[in-house]
mmCIF file of C-alpha atoms in Angstrom:
data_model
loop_
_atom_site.group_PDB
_atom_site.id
_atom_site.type_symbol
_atom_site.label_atom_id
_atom_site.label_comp_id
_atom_site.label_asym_id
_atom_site.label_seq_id
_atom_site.Cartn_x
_atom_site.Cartn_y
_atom_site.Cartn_z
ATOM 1 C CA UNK A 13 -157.536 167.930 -27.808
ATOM 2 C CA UNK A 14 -157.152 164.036 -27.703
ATOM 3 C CA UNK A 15 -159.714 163.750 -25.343
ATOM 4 C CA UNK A 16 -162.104 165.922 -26.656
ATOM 5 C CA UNK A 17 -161.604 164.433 -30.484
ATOM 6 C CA UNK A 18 -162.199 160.908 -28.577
ATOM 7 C CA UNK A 19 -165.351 162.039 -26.952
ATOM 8 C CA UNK A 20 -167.036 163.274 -30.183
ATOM 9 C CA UNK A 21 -166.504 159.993 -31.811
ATOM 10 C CA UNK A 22 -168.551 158.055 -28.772
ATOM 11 C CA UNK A 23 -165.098 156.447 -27.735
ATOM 12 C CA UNK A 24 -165.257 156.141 -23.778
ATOM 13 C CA UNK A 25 -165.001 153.421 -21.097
ATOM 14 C CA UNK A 26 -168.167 152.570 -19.927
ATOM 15 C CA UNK A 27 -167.289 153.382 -16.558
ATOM 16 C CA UNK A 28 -166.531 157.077 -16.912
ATOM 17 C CA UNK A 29 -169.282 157.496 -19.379
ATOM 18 C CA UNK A 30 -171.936 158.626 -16.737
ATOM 19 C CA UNK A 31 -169.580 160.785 -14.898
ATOM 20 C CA UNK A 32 -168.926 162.614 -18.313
ATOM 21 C CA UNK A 33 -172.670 163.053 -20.056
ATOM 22 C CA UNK A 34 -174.004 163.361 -16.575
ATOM 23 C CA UNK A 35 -174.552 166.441 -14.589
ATOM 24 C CA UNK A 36 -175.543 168.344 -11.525
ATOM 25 C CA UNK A 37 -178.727 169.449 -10.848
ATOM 26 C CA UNK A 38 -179.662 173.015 -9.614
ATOM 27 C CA UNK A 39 -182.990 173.881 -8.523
ATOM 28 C CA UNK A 40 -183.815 177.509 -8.434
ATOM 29 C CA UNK A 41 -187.195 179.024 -7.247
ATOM 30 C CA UNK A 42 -189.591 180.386 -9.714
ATOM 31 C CA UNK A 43 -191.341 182.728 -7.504
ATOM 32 C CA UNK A 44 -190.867 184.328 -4.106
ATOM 33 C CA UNK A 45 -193.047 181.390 -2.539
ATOM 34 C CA UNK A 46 -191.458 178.371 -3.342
ATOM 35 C CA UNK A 47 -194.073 176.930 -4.628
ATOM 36 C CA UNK A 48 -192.456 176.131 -8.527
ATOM 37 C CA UNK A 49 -188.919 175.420 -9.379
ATOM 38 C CA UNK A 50 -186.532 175.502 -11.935
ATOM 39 C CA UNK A 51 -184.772 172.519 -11.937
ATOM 40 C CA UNK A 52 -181.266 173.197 -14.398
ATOM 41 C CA UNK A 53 -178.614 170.414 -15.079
ATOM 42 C CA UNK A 54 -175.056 171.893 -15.157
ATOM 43 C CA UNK A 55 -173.242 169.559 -17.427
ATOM 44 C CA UNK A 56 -169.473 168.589 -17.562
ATOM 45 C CA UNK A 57 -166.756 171.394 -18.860
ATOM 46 C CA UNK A 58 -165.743 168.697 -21.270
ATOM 47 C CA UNK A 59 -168.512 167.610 -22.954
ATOM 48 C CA UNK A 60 -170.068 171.381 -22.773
ATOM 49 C CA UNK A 61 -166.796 172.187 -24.633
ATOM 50 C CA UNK A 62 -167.003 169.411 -27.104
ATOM 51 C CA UNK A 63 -170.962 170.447 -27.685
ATOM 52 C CA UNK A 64 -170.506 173.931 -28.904
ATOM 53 C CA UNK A 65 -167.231 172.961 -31.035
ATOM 54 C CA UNK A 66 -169.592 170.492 -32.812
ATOM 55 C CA UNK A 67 -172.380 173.391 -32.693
ATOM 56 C CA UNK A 68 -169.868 176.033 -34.431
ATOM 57 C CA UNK A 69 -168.131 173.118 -36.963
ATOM 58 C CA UNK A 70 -171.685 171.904 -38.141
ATOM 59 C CA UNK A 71 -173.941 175.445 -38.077
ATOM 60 C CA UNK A 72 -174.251 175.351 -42.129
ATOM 61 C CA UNK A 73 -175.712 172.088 -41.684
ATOM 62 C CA UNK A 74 -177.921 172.575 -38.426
ATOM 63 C CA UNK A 75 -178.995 175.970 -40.223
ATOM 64 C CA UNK A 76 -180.131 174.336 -43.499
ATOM 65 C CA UNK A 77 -182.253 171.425 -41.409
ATOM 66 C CA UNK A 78 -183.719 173.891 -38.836
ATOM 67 C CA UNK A 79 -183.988 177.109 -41.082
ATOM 68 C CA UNK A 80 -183.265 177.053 -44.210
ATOM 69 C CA UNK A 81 -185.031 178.960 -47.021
ATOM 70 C CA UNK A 82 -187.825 177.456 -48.841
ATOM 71 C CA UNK A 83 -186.748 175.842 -52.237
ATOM 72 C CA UNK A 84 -187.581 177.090 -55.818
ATOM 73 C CA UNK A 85 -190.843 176.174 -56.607
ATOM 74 C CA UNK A 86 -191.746 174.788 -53.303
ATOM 75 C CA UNK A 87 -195.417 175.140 -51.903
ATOM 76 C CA UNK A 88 -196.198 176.779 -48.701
ATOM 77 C CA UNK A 89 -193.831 177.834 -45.943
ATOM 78 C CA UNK A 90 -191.183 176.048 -44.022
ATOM 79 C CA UNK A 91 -190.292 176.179 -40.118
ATOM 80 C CA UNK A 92 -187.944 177.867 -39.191
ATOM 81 C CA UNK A 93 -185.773 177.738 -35.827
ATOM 82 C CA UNK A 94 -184.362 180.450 -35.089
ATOM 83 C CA UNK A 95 -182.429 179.322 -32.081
ATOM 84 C CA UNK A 96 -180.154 177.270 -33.872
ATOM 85 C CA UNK A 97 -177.135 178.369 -35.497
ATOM 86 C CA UNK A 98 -179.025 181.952 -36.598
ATOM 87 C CA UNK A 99 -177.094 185.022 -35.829
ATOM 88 C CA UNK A 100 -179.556 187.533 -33.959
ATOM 89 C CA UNK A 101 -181.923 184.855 -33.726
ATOM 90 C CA UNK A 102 -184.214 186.886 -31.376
ATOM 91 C CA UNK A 103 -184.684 189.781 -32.955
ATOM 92 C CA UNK A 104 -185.279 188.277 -35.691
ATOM 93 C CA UNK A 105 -188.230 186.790 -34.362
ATOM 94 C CA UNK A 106 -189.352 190.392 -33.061
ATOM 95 C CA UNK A 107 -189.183 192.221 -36.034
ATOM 96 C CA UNK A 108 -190.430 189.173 -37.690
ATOM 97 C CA UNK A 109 -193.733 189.180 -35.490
ATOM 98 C CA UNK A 110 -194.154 193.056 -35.892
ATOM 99 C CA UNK A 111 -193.632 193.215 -39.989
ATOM 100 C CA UNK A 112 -196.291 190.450 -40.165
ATOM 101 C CA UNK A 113 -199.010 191.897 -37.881
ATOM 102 C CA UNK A 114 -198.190 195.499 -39.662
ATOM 103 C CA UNK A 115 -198.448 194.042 -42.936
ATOM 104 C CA UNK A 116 -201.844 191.959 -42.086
ATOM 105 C CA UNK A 117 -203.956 193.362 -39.286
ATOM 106 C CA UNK A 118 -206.759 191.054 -39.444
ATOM 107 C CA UNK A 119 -203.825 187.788 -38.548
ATOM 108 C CA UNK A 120 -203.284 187.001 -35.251
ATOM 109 C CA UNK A 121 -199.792 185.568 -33.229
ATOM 110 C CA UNK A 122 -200.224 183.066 -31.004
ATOM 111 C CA UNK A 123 -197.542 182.573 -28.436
ATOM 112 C CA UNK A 124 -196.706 178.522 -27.500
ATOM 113 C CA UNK A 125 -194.100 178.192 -24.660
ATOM 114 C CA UNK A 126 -193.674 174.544 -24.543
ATOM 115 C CA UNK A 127 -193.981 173.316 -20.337
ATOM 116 C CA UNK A 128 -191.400 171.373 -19.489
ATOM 117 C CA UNK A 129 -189.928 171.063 -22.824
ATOM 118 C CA UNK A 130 -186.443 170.074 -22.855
ATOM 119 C CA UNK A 131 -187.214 167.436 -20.169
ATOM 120 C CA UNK A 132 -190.518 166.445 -21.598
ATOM 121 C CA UNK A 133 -189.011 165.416 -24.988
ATOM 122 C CA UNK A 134 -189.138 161.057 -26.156
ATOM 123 C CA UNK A 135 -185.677 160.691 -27.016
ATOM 124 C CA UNK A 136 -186.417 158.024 -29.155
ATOM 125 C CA UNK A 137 -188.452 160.763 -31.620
ATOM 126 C CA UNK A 138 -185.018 162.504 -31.447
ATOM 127 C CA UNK A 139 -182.967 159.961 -31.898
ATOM 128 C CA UNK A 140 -184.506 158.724 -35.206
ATOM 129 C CA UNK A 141 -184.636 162.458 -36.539
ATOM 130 C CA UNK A 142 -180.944 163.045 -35.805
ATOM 131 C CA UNK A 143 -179.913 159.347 -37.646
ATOM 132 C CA UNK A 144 -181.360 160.615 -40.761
ATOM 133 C CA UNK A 145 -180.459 164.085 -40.809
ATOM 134 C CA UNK A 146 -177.279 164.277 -39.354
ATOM 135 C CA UNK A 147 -175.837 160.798 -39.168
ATOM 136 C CA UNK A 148 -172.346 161.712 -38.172
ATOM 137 C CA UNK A 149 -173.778 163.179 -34.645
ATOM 138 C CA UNK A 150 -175.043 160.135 -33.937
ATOM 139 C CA UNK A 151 -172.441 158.836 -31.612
ATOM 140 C CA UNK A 152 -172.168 161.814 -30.079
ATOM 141 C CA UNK A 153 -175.664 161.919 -29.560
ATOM 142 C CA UNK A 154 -175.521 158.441 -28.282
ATOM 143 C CA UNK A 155 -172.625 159.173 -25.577
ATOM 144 C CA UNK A 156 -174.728 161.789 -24.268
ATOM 145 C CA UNK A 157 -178.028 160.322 -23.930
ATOM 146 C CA UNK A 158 -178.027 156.236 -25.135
ATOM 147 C CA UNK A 159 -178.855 155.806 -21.433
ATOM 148 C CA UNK A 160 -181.711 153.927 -19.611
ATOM 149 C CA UNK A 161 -183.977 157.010 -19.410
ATOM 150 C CA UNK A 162 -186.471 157.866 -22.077
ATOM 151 C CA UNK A 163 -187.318 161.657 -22.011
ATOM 152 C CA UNK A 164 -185.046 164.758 -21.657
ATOM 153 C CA UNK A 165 -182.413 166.862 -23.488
ATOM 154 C CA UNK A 166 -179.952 169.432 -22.003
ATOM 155 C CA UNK A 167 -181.134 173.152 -22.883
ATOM 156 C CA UNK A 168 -178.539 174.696 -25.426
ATOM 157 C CA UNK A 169 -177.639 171.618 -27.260
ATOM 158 C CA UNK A 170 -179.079 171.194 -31.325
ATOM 159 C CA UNK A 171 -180.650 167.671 -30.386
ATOM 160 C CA UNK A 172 -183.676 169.186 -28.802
ATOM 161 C CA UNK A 173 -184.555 171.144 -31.870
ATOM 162 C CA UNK A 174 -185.346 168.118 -34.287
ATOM 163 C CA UNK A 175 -189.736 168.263 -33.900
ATOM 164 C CA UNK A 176 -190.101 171.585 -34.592
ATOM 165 C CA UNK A 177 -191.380 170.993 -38.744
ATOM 166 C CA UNK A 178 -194.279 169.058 -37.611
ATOM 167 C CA UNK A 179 -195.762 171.527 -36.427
ATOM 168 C CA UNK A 180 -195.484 173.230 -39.629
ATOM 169 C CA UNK A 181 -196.704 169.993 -41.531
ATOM 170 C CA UNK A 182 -199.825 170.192 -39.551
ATOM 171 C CA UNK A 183 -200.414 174.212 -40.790
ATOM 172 C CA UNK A 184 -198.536 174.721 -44.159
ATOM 173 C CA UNK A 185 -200.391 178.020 -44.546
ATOM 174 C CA UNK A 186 -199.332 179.654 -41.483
ATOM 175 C CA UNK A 187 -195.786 181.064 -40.518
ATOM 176 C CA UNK A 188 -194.083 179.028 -37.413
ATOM 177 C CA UNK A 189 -191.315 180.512 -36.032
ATOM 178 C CA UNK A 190 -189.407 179.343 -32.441
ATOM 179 C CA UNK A 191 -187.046 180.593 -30.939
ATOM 180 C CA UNK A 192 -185.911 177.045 -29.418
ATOM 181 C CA UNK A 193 -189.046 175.891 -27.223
ATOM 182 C CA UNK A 194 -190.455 179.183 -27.792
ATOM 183 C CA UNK A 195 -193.135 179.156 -30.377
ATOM 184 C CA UNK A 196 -194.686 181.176 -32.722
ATOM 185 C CA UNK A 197 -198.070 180.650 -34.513
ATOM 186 C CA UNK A 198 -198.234 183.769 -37.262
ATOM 187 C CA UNK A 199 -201.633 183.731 -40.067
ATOM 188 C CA UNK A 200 -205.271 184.101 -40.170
ATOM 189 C CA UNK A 201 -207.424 183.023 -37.090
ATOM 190 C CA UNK A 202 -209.273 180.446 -39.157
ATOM 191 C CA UNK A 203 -206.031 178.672 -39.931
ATOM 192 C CA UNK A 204 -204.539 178.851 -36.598
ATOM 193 C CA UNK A 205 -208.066 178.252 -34.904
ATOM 194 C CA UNK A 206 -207.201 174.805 -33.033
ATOM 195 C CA UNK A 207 -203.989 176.829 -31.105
ATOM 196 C CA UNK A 208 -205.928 180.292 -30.844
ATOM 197 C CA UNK A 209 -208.092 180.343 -27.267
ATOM 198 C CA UNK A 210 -206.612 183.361 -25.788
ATOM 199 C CA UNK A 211 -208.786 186.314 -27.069
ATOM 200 C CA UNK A 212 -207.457 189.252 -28.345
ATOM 201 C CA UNK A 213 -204.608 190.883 -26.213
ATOM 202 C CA UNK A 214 -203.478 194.789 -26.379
ATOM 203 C CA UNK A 215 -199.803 192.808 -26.782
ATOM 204 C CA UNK A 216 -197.822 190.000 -26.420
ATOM 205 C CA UNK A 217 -194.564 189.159 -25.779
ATOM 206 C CA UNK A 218 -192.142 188.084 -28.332
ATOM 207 C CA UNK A 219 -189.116 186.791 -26.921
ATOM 208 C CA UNK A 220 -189.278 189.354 -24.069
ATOM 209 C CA UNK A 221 -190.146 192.052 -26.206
ATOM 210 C CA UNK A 222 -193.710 193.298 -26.249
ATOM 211 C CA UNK A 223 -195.151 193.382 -29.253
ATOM 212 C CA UNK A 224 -199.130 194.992 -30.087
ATOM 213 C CA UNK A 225 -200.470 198.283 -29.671
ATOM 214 C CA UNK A 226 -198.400 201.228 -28.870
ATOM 215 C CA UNK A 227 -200.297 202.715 -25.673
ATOM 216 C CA UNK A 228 -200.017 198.885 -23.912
ATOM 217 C CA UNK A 229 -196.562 198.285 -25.435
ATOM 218 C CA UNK A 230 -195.816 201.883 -23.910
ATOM 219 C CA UNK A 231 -196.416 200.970 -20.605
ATOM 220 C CA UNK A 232 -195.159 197.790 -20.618
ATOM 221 C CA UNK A 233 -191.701 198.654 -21.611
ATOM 222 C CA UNK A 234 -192.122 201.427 -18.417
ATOM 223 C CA UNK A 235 -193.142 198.728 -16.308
ATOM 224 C CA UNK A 236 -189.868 196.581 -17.439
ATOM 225 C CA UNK A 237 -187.472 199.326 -16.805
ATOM 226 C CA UNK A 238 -189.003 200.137 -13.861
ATOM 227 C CA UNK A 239 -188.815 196.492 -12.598
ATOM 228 C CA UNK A 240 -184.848 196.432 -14.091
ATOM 229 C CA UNK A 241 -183.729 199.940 -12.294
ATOM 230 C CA UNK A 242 -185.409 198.989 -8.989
ATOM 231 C CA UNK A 243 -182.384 196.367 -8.240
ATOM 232 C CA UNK A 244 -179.718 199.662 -8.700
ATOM 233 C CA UNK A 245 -180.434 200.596 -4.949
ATOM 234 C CA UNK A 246 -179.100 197.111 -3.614
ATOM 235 C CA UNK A 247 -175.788 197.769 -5.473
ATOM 236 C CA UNK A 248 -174.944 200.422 -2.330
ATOM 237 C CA UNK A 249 -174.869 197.471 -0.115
ATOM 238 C CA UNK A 250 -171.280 196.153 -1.704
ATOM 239 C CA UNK A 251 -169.883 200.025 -0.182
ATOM 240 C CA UNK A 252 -167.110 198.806 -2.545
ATOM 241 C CA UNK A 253 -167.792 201.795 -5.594
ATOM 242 C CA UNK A 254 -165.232 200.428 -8.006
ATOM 243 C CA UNK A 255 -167.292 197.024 -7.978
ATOM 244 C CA UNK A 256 -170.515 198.483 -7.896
ATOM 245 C CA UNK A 257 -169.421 200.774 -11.163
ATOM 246 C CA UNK A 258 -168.570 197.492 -13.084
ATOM 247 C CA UNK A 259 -171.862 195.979 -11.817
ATOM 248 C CA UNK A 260 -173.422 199.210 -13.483
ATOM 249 C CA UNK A 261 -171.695 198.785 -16.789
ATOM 250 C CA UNK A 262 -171.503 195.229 -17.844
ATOM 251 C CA UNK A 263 -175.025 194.155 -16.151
ATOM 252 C CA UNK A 264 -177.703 196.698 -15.758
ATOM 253 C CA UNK A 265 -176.884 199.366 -18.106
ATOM 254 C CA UNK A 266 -177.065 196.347 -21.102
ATOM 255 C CA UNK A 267 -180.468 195.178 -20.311
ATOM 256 C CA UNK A 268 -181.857 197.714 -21.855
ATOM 257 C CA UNK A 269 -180.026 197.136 -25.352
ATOM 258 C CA UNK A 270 -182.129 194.339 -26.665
ATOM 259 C CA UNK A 271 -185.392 196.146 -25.969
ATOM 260 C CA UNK A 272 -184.048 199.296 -28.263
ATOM 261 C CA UNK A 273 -183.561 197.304 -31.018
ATOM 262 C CA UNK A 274 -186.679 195.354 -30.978
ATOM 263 C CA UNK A 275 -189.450 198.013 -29.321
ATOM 264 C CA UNK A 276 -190.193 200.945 -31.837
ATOM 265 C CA UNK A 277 -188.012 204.253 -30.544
ATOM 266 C CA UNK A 278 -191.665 205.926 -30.138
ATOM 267 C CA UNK A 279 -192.664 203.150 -27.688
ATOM 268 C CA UNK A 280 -189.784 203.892 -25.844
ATOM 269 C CA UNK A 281 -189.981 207.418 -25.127
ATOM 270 C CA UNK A 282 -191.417 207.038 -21.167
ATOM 271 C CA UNK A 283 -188.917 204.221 -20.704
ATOM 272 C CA UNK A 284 -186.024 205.509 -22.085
ATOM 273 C CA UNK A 285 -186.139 208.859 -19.739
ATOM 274 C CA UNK A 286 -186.972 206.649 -16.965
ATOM 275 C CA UNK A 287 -183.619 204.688 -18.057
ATOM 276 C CA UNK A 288 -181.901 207.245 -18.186
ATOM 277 C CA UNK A 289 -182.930 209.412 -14.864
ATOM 278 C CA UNK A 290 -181.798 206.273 -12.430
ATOM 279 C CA UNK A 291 -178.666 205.392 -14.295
ATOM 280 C CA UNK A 292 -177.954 208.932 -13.631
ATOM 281 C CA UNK A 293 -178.911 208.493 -10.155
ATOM 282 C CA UNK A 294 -177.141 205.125 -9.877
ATOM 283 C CA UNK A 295 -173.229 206.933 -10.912
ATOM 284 C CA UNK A 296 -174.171 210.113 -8.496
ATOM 285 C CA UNK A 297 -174.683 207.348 -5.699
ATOM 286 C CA UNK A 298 -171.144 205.883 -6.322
ATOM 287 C CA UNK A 299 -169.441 208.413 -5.180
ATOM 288 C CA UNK A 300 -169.860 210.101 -1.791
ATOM 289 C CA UNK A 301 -170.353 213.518 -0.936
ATOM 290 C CA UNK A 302 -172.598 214.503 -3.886
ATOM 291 C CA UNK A 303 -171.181 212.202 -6.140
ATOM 292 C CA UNK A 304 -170.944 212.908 -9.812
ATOM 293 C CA UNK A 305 -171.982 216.531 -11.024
ATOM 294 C CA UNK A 306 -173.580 216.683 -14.588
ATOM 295 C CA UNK A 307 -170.031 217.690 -16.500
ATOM 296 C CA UNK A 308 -168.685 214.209 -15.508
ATOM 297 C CA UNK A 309 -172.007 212.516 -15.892
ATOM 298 C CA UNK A 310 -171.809 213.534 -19.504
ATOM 299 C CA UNK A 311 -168.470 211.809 -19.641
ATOM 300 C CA UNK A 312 -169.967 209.028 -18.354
ATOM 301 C CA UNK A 313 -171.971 208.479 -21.268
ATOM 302 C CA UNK A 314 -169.373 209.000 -23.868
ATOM 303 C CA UNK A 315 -167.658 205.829 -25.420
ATOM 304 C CA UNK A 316 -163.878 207.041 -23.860
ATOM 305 C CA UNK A 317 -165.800 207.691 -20.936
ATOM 306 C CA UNK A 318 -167.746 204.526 -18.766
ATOM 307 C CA UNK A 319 -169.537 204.292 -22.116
ATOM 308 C CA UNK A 320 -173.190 204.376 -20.265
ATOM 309 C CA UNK A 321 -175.015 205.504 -23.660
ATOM 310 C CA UNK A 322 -177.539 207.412 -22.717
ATOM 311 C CA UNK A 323 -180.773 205.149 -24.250
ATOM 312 C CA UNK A 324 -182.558 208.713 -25.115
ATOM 313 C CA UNK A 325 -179.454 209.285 -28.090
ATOM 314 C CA UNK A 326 -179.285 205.439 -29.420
ATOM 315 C CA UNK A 327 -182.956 204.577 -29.493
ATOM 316 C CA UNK A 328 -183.355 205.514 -33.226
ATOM 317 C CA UNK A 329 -179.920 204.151 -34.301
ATOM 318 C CA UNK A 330 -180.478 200.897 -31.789
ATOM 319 C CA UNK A 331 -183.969 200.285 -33.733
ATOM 320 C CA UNK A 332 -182.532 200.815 -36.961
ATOM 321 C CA UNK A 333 -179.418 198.718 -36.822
ATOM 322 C CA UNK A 334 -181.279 195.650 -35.366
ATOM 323 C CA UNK A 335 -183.862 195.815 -38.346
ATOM 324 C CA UNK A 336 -180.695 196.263 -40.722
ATOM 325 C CA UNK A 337 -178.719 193.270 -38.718
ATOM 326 C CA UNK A 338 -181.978 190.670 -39.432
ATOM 327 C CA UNK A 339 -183.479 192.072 -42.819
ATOM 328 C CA UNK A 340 -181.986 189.403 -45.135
ATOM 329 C CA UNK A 341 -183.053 186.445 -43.056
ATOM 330 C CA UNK A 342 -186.418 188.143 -42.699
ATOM 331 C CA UNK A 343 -186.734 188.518 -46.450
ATOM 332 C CA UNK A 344 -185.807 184.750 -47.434
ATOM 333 C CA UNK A 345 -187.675 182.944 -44.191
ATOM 334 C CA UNK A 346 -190.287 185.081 -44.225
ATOM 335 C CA UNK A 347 -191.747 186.638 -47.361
ATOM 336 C CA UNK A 348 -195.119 186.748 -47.071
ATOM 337 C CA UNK A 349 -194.801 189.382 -44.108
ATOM 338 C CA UNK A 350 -191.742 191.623 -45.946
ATOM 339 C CA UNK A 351 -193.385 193.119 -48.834
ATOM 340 C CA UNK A 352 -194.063 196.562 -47.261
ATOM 341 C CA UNK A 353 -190.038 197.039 -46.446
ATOM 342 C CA UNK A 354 -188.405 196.562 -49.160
ATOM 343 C CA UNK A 355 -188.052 200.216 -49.893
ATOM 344 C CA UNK A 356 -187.943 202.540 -47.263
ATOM 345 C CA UNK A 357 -188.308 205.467 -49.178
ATOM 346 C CA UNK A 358 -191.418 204.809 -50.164
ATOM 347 C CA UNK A 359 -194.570 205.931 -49.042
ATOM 348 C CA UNK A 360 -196.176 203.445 -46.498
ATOM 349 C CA UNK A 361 -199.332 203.537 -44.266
ATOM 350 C CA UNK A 362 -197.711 200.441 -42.463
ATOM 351 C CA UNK A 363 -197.092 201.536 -38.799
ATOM 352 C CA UNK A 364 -193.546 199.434 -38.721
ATOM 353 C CA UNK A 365 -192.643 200.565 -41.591
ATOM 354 C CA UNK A 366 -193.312 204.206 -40.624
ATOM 355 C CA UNK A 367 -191.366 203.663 -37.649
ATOM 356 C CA UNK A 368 -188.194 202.506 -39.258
ATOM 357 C CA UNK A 369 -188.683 205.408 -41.867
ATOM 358 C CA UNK A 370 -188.941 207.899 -38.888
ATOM 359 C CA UNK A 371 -185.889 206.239 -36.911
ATOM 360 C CA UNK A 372 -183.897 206.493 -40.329
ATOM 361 C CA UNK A 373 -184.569 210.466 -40.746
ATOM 362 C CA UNK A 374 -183.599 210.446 -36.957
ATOM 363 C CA UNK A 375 -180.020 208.745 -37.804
ATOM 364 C CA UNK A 376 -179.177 210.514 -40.817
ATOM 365 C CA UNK A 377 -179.937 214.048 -39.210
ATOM 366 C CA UNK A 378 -177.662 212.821 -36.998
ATOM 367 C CA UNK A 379 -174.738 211.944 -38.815
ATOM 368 C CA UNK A 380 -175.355 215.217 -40.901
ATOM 369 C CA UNK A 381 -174.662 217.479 -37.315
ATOM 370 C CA UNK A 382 -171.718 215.321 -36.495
ATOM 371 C CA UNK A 383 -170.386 216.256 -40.051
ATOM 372 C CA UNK A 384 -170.698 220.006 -39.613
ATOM 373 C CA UNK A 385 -167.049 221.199 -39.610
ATOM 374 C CA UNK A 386 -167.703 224.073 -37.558
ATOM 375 C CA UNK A 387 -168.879 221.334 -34.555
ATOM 376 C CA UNK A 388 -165.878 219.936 -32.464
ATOM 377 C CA UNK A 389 -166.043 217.479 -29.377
ATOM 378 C CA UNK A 390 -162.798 218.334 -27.187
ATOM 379 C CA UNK A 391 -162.898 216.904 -23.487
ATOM 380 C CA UNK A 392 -166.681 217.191 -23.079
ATOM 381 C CA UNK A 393 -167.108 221.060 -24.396
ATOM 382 C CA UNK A 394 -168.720 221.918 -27.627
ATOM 383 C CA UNK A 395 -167.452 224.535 -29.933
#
């Protein structure tokens, strides 16, 4: 604890200072040629330790510089990072994107992935931001990166996040939303004109989660699952079932998760079954001999079972919960694009709106059949 305490006030020896804010480099491919790599910088345990400690202590403050709400009586809209100290900062930015585009068809989204970001960075820009807005990081700042070189931050710490609101200085009318170097243009195509070149797309991806019109979003999310479930083959190769099982549950069966909560259940209905089918396939192949017939597959997707949910029974609940989960960031970043949900009772024509209202009927029918006294679930039978 001494150590760590001493390293977030700047006090080291000189001589241990680049073993400790140093790292080592891995480079990992970034296609099957070779051609690009990734190159990531594994940092020290120590300092990685004393990072997210200051991360968790200081998350009020980070939040309020990166993404806070617009003041009282403040003009326009402010930027907000949602990769800093924001709980469900991704779909946030999903539902975020789909609300807006819902809510005003004729705006457009355009998608900025910063190259090279983290490493492309002038530390000197960051520097000065961080001595004015958060002054008592500053010599931990320093310890980390008051060395000779000029550019470069490590992905995951809060220093890197500091340029984002000039962005938003530059279009005060439009909504700019990142999810760390992953931007977000939102607003009319005359405002957003010098970043819009693209064309129009059928959909794009937000944060991994495709986002545009249901037929393309359809068979996108097919062609993701697809791509996800084609690994499950190579798992037979360990021959050891027990590892293979936990390979199953804590890796491949949770891909999917993220995707239900941010992809409308009706976009989901090809992708879900497809799910679904080679999980099912995936258990019967850990066992030899036939493996698993369909009584103990249904155990399998109980909770006091393997709990592999079966993504066909939690799409609607999934879909729900992640809108409920984000809704009141969403309504005090963002409201311009939530107008349309603050009642979901009501009426709408809005096709995300529709969707949640659909999803909701789905949840509470539901809970209504597990509340009929005359149902019972004992060891897998119904009566």
């Amino acid at each position: 604890l001494e150590v760590c305490n001493h390293l977030a006030a700047g006090r080291v020896p000189e001589g241990v200072r680049e073993w400790l804010a140093g790292a080592r480099l891995v480079v990992l491919l970034k296609d099957d040629l070779g051609v690009n790599v990734r190159p990531i910088a594994c940092g020290e345990v120590l300092t990685k330790l004393v990072a997210k400690v200051i991360c968790k202590q200081r998350a009020k403050d980070f939040r309020s510089r990166f993404c806070g709400r617009p003041e009282d009586g403040a003009q326009g809209l402010r930027a907000a990072q949602i990769g800093v100290a924001v709980e469900e900062g991704a779909d946030l930015g999903v539902h975020t994107v789909q609300a807006a585009l819902d809510q005003h068809p004729e705006w457009v989204c355009v998608k900025v992935d910063a190259k090279n970001a983290f490493s492309a960075v002038h530390r000197e820009t960051v520097f000065e931001a961080i001595e004015r807005a958060f002054p008592e990081s500053w010599a931990w700042t320093g310890l980390c990166y008051g060395v000779e070189a000029n550019l470069g931050f490590r992905l995951g710490g809060v220093d890197g996040s500091a340029v984002l609101e000039r962005v938003q200085e530059k279009h005060p009318e439009v909504i700019v939303m990142a999810y760390l170097d992953d931007g977000h243009l939102i607003g009319p195509p005359a405002m957003t004109a010098t970043a819009y070149d693209t064309g129009h797309l059928d959909f794009i991806n937000v944060l991994g989660v495709p986002v545009g019109k249901a037929e393309a979003v359809s068979a996108e999310m097919l062609k993701k699952v697809e791509e996800l479930c084609g690994l499950l083959p190579t798992l037979n190769k360990l021959g050891h079932a027990q590892a293979r099982g936990l390979l199953i549950h804590y890796c491949a069966h949770p891909r999917l998760g993220f995707w239900l909560r941010g992809v409308p259940p009706e976009m989901m209905r090809a992708a879900e079954k497809e799910h679904d089918r080679r999980m099912r396939e995936a258990l019967r192949d850990l066992l030899p001999g036939g493996g698993l017939n369909s009584h103990s597959l249904e155990f399998a997707t109980l909770p006091h079972g393997m709990g592999l949910t079966e993504a066909t029974r939690a799409s609607s609940a999934a879909s729900l919960g992640g809108f409920a989960q984000v809704w009141g960031d969403m309504r005090g970043l963002f409201p311009t694009v939530t107008g349309g949900c603050e009642d979901l009772g009501a009426e709408s024509g809005l096709p995300y709106v529709q969707s949640l209202q659909t999803a909701m009927r789905a949840v509470t029918e539901a809970m209504g059949e597990l509340r009929r006294p005359e149902r019972r679930v004992f060891l897998g039978s119904t009566r």
